[in-house]
Short mmCIF file of C-alpha atoms in Angstrom, two decimals:
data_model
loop_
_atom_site.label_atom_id
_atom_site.label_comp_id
_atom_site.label_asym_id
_atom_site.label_seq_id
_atom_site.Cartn_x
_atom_site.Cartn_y
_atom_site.Cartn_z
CA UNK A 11 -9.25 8.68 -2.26
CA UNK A 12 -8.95 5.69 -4.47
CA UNK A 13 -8.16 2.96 -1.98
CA UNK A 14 -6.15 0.73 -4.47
CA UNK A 15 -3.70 3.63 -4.93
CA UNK A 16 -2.67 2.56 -1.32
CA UNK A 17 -3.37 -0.92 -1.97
CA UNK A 18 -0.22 -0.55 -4.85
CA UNK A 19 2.08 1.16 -2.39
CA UNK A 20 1.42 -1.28 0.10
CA UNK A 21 2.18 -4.43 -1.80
CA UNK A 22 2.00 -7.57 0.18
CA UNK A 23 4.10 -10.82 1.09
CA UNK A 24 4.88 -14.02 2.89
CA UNK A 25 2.34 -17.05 3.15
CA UNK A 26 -1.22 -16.74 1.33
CA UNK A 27 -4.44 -17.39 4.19
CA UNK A 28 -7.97 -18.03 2.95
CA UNK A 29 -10.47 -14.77 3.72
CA UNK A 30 -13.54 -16.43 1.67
CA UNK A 31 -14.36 -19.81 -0.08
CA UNK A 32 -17.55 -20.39 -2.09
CA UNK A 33 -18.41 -23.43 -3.52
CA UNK A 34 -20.39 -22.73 -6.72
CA UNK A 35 -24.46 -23.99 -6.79
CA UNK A 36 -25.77 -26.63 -9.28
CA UNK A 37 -27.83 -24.65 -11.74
CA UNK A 38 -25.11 -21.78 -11.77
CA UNK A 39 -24.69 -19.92 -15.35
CA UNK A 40 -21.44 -19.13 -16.65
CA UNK A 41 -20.36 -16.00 -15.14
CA UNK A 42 -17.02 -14.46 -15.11
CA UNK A 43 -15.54 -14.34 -11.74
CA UNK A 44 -14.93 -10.94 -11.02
CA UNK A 45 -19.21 -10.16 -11.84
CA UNK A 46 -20.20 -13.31 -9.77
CA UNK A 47 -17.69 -12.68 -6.60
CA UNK A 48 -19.28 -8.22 -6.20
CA UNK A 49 -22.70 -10.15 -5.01
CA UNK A 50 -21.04 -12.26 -2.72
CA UNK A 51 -18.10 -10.36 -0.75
CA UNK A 52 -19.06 -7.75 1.07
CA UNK A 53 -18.39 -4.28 0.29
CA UNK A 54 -16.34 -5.56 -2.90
CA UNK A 55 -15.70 -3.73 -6.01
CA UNK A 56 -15.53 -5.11 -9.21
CA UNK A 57 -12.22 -3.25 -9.57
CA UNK A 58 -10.70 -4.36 -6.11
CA UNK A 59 -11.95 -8.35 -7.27
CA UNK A 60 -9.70 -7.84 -10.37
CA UNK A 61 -6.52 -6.31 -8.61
CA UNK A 62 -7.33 -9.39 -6.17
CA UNK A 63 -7.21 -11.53 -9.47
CA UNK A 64 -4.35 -10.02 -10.95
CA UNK A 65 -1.82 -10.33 -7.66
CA UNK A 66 -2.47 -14.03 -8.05
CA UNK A 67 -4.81 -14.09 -4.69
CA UNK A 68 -8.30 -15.54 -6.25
CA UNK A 69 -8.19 -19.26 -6.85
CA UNK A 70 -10.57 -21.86 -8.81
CA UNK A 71 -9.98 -25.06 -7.31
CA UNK A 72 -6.71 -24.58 -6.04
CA UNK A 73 -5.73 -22.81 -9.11
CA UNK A 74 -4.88 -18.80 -9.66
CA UNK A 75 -7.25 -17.61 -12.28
CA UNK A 76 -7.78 -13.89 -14.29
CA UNK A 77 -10.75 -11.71 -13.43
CA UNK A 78 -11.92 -13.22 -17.31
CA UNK A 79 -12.50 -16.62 -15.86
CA UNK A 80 -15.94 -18.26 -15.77
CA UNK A 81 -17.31 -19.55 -12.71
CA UNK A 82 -19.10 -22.79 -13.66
CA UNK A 83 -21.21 -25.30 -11.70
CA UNK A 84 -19.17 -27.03 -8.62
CA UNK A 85 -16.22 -24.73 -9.16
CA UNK A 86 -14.55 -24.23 -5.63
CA UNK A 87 -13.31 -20.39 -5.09
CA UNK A 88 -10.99 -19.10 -2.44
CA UNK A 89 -9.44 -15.72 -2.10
CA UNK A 90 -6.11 -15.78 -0.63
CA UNK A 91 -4.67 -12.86 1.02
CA UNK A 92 -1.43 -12.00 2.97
CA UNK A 93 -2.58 -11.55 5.67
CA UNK A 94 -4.51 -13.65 8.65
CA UNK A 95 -8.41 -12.62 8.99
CA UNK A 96 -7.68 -11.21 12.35
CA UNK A 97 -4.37 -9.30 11.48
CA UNK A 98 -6.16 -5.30 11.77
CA UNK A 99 -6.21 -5.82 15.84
CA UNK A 100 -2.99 -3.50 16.48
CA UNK A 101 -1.37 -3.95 20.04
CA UNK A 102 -0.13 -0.42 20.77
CA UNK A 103 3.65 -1.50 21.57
CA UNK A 104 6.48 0.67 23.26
CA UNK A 105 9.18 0.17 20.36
CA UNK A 106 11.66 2.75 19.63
CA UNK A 107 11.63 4.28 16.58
CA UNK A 108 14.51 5.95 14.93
CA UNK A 109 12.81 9.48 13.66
CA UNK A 110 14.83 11.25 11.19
CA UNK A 111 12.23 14.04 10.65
CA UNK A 112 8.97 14.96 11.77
CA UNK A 113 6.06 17.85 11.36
CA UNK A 114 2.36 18.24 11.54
CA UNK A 115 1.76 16.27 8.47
CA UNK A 116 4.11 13.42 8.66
CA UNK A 117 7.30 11.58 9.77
CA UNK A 118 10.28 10.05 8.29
CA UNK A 119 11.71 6.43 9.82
CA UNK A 120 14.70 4.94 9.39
CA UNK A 121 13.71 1.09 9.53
CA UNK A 122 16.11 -0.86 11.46
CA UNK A 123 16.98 -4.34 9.28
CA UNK A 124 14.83 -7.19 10.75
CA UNK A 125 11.62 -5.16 11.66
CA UNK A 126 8.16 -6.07 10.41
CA UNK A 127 6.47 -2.98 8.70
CA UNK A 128 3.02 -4.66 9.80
CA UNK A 129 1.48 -7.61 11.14
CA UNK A 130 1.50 -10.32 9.17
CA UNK A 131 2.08 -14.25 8.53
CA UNK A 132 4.09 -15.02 11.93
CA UNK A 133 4.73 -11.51 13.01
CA UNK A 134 1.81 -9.91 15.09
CA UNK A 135 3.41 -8.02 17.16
CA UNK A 136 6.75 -6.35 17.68
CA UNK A 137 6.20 -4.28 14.09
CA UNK A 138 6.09 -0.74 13.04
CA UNK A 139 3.02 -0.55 13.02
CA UNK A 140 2.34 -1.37 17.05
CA UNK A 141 5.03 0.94 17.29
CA UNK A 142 2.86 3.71 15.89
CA UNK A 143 0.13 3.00 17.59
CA UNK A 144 1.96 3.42 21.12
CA UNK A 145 4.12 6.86 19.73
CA UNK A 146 1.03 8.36 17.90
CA UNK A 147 -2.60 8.88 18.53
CA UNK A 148 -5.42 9.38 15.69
CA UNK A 149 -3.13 8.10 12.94
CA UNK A 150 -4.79 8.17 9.97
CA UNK A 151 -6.32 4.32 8.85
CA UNK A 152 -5.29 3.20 4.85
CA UNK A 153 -7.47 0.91 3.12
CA UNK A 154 -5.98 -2.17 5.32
CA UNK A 155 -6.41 -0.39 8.36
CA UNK A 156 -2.92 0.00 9.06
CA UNK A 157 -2.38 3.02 10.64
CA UNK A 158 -0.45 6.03 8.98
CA UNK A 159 1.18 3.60 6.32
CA UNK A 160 1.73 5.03 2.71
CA UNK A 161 4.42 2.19 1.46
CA UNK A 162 6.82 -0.15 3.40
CA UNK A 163 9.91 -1.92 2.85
CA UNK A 164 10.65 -5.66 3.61
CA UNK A 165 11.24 -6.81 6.68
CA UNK A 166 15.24 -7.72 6.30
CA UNK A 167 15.62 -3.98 4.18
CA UNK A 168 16.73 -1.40 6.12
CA UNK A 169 15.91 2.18 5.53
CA UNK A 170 13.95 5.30 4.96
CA UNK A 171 9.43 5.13 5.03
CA UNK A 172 7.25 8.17 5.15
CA UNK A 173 4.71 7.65 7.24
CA UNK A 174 1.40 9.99 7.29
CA UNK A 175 -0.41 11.55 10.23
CA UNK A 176 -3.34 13.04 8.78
CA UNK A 177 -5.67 12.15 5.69
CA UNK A 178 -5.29 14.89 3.86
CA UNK A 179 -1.33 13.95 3.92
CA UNK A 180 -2.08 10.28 3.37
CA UNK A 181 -4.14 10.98 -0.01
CA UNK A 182 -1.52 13.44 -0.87
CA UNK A 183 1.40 11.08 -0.98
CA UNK A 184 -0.10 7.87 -1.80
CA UNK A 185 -1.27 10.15 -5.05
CA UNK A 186 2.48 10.56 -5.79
CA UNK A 187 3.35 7.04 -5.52
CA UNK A 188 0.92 6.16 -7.70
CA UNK A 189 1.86 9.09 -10.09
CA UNK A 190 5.94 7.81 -9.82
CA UNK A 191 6.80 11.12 -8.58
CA UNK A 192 8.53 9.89 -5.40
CA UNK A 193 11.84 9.82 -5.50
CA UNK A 194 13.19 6.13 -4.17
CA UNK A 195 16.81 5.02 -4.42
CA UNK A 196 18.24 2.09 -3.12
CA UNK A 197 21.96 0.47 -2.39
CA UNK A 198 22.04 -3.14 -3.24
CA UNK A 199 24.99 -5.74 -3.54
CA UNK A 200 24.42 -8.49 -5.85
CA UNK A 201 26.12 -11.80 -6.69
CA UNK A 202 28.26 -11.48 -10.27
CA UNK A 203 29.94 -9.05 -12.01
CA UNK A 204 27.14 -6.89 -13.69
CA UNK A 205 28.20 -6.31 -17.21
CA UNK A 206 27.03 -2.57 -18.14
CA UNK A 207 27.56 0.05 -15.90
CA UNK A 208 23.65 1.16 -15.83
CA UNK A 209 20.32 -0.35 -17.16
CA UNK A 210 16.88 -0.47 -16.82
CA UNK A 211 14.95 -3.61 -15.72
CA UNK A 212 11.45 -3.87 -17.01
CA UNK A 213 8.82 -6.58 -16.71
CA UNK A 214 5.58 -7.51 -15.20
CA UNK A 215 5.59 -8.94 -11.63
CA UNK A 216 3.04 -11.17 -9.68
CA UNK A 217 3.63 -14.16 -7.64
CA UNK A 218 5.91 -17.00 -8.78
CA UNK A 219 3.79 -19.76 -9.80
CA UNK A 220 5.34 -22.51 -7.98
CA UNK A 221 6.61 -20.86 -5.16
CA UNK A 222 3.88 -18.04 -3.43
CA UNK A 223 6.99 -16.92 -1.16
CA UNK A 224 8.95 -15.37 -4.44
CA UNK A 225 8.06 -13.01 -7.01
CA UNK A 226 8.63 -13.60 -10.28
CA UNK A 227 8.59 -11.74 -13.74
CA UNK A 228 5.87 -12.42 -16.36
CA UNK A 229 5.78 -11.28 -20.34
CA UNK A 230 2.22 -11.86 -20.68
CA UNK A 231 0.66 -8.36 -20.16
CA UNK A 232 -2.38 -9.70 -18.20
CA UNK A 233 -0.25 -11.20 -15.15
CA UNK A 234 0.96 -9.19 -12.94
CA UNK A 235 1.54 -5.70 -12.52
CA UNK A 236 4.54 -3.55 -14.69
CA UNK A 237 7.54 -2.53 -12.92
CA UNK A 238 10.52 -0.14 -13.72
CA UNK A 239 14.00 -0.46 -11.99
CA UNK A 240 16.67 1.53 -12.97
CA UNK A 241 20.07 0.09 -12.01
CA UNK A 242 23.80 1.88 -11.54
CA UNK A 243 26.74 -0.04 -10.80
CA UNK A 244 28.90 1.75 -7.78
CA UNK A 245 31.58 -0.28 -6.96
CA UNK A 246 32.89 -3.57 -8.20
CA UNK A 247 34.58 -6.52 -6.49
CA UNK A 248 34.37 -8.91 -9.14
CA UNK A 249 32.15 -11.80 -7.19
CA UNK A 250 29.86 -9.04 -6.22
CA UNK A 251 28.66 -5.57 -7.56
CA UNK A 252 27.38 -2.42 -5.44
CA UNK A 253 24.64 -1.15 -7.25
CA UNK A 254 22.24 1.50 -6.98
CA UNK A 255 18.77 1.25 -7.77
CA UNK A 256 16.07 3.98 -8.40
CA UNK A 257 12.41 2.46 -8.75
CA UNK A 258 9.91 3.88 -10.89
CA UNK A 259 6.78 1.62 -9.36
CA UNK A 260 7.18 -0.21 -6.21
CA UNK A 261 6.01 -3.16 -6.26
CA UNK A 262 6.79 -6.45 -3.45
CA UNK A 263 9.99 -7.31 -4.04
CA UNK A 264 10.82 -5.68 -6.82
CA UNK A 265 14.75 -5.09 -6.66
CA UNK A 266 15.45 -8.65 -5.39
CA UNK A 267 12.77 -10.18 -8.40
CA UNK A 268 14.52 -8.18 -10.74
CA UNK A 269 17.76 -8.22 -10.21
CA UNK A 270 17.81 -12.09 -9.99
CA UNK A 271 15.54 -12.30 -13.04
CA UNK A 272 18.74 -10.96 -14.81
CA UNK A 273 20.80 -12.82 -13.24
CA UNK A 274 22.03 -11.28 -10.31
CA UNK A 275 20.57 -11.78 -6.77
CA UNK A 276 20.61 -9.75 -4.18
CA UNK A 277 23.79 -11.11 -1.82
CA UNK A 278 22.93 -13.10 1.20
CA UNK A 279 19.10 -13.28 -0.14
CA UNK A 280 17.66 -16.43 0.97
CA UNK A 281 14.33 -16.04 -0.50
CA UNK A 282 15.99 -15.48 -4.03
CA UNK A 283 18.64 -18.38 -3.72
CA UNK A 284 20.98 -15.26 -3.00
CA UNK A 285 22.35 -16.98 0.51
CA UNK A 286 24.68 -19.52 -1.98
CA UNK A 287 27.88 -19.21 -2.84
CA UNK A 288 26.73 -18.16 -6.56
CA UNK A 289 30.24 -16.80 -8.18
CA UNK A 290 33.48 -16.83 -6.90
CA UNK A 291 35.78 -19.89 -6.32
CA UNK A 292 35.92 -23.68 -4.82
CA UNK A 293 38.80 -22.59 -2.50
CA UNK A 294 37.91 -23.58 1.27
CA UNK A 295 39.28 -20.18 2.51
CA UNK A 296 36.79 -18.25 0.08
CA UNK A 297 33.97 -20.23 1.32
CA UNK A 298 35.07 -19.37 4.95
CA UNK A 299 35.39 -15.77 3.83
CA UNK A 300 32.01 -15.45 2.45
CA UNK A 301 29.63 -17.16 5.20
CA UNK A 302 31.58 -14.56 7.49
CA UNK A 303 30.27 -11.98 5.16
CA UNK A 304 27.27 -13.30 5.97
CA UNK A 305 27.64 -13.33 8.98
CA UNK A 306 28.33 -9.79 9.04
CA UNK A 307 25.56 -9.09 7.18
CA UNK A 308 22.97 -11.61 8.14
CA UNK A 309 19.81 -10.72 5.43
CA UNK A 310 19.68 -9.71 2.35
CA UNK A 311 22.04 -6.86 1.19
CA UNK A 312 19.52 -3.79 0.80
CA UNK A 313 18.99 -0.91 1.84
CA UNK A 314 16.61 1.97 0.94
CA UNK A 315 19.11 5.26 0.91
CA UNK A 316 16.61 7.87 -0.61
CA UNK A 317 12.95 8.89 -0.10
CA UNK A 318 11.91 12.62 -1.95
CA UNK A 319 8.94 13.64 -2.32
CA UNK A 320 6.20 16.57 -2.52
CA UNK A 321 5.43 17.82 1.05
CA UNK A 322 1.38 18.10 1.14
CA UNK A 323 1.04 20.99 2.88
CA UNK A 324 3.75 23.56 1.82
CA UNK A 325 4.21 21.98 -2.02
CA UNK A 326 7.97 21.85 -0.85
CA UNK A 327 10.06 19.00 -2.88
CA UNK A 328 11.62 17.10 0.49
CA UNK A 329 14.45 15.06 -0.13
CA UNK A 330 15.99 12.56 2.87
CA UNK A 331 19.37 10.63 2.71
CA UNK A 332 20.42 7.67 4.85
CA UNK A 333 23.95 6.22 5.15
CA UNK A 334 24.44 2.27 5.02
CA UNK A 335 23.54 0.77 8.19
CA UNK A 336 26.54 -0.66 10.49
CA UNK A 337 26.29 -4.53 8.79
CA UNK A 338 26.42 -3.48 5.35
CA UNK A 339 29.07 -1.31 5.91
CA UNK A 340 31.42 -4.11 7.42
CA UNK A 341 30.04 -6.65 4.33
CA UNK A 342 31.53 -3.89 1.82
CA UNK A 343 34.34 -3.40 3.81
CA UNK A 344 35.34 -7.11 3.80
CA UNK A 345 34.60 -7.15 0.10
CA UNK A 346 37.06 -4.32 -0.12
CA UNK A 347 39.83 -5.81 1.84
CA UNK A 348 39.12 -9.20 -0.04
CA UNK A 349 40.11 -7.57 -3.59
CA UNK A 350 42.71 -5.68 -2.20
CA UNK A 351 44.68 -9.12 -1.68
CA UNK A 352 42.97 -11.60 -4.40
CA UNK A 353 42.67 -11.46 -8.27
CA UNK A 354 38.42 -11.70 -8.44
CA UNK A 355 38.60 -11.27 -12.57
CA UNK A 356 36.09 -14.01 -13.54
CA UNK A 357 36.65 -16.28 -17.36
CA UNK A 358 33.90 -15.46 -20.28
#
């Protein structure tokens, strides 16, 4: 199996940490970066060096560079990654895990909000992952050494993962990820009144260049990788919109970069600016109305309510629903109330 087809699925976040730094030699040719770093990282592809480049993650001197760029005398290289050096020691971790479906090949979870998929920056244990590791043995490894994972979901997004328990079922779906034959819909409330009532949200998405917490979308074809969001507006409550969101790629972030690239962040995101008061009015009673919204809903408003895909063994087409989770229920519900009794019809 084509590691990076994981790799895609599996899209990272948080802080950057240095894996490698080379300082180039006196005497050094100009070589592009992608050639010159195969001979020095271990068991690096020229392929996996230019993903690496493309995410944003290989620096020159503090700053990102393509897989084009050549290395010249002097030149000080780091490769950045999401994840600490010593990260792949799992602690096996009793954790319960709400198990909507299971068989010989795989399981289905549904991800309470606020737990870590896998360790990462600040969160070694207490994640999915050492979840797994205490409920399963022999998990299958990916190509991060994360046990069973195909895809994940952010840490404040609640909702549905596959996860796979042999290899011949982890090939099989991270395949159909790659091929954007999974099925993945998600329920989202953002800030504004969205104009049309559905619409598609394309552009290229790699890290933000000032801020490495956010992702951001890019029209030059050579940052980045493309990603498809298809967007239909449920309900509306003037200040806010329910919308639903089916993904054609999956890549980090990609509803909450998108949707505030057009103007619309995801409600009670703080990574995205969406924790601010962004529409509405200056009224002190509104203000108190919306931070108890947050409160009610205390991370960012999204949750993943579909998963479908192929099963690998029997070809079935498997299809698994979720309802909201208990917080975003009461969030929509105050929303509800709120319109009932207030006239949210914003000015061109």
């Amino acid at each position: 199996m084509n590691n990076n087809n994981i790799e895609e699925n599996l899209d990272l976040e948080d802080e950057l940490f240095e894996h490698y730094r080379f300082e180039v030699p006196k005497g050094q040719a100009f070589l592009r970066i992608d050639k010159y770093l195969m001979y020095l990282i271990p068991n690096a592809t020229r392929n996996k060096i230019q993903n690496a480049a493309t995410d944003g993650n290989i620096f020159v001197n503090d700053i990102p560079v393509k897989s084009n760029y050549k290395v010249k005398p002097f030149d000080v290289i780091t490769i950045m990654l999401s994840h600490p050096p010593f990260e792949n020691h799992i602690l096996p971790e009793d954790i319960p895990l709400n198990i909507v479906y299971e068989d010989d090949a795989l399981l289905l979870i549904n991800k309470e909000p606020g737990m870590v998929v896998h360790p990462g920056h600040g969160n070694y244990t207490g994640t999915l992952v050492n979840a797994l590791a205490h409920h399963f043995d022999n998990l299958p490894m990916n190509s991060s050494e994360r046990p069973g994972l195909v895809h994940r979901i952010d840490k404040d997004t609640s909702g549905l993962l596959v996860v796979a328990k042999t290899e011949a079922a982890m090939t099989h779906l991270a395949k159909q990820f790659e091929a954007k034959t999974t099925e993945r819909e998600y329920i989202a409330l953002v800030w504004g009144n969205v104009a049309a009532d559905s619409g598609t949200i394309e552009g290229n998405l790699a890290r933000h260049l000032k801020d490495r917490m956010q992702m951001a979308v890019f029209d030059d074809p050579e940052i980045g990788k493309p990603a498809i969001t298809h967007y239909k507006v449920l309900e509306r409550f003037g200040y806010v919109t329910l919308i639903s969101c089916k993904l054609e790629t999956g890549r980090t972030h990609q509803i909450r970069a998108h949707m505030k690239h057009i103007g619309h962040p995801l409600f009670n995101d703080e990574r995205y600016g969406g924790h601010l008061i962004l529409k509405g009015t200056t009224f002190t009673k509104y203000k108190q109305f919306i931070e108890n919204c947050f409160k009610a809903l205390p991370r960012q408003a999204l949750h993943a309510k579909t998963l479908g895909f192929v099963h690998p063994n029997t070809g079935e087409m498997m299809r698994f629903d979720t309802e909201l989770p208990d917080d975003f229920k009461e969030c929509i519900e105050k929303w509800r109330n709120y319109v009932k009794s207030h006239n949210t019809e914003e000015e061109n």
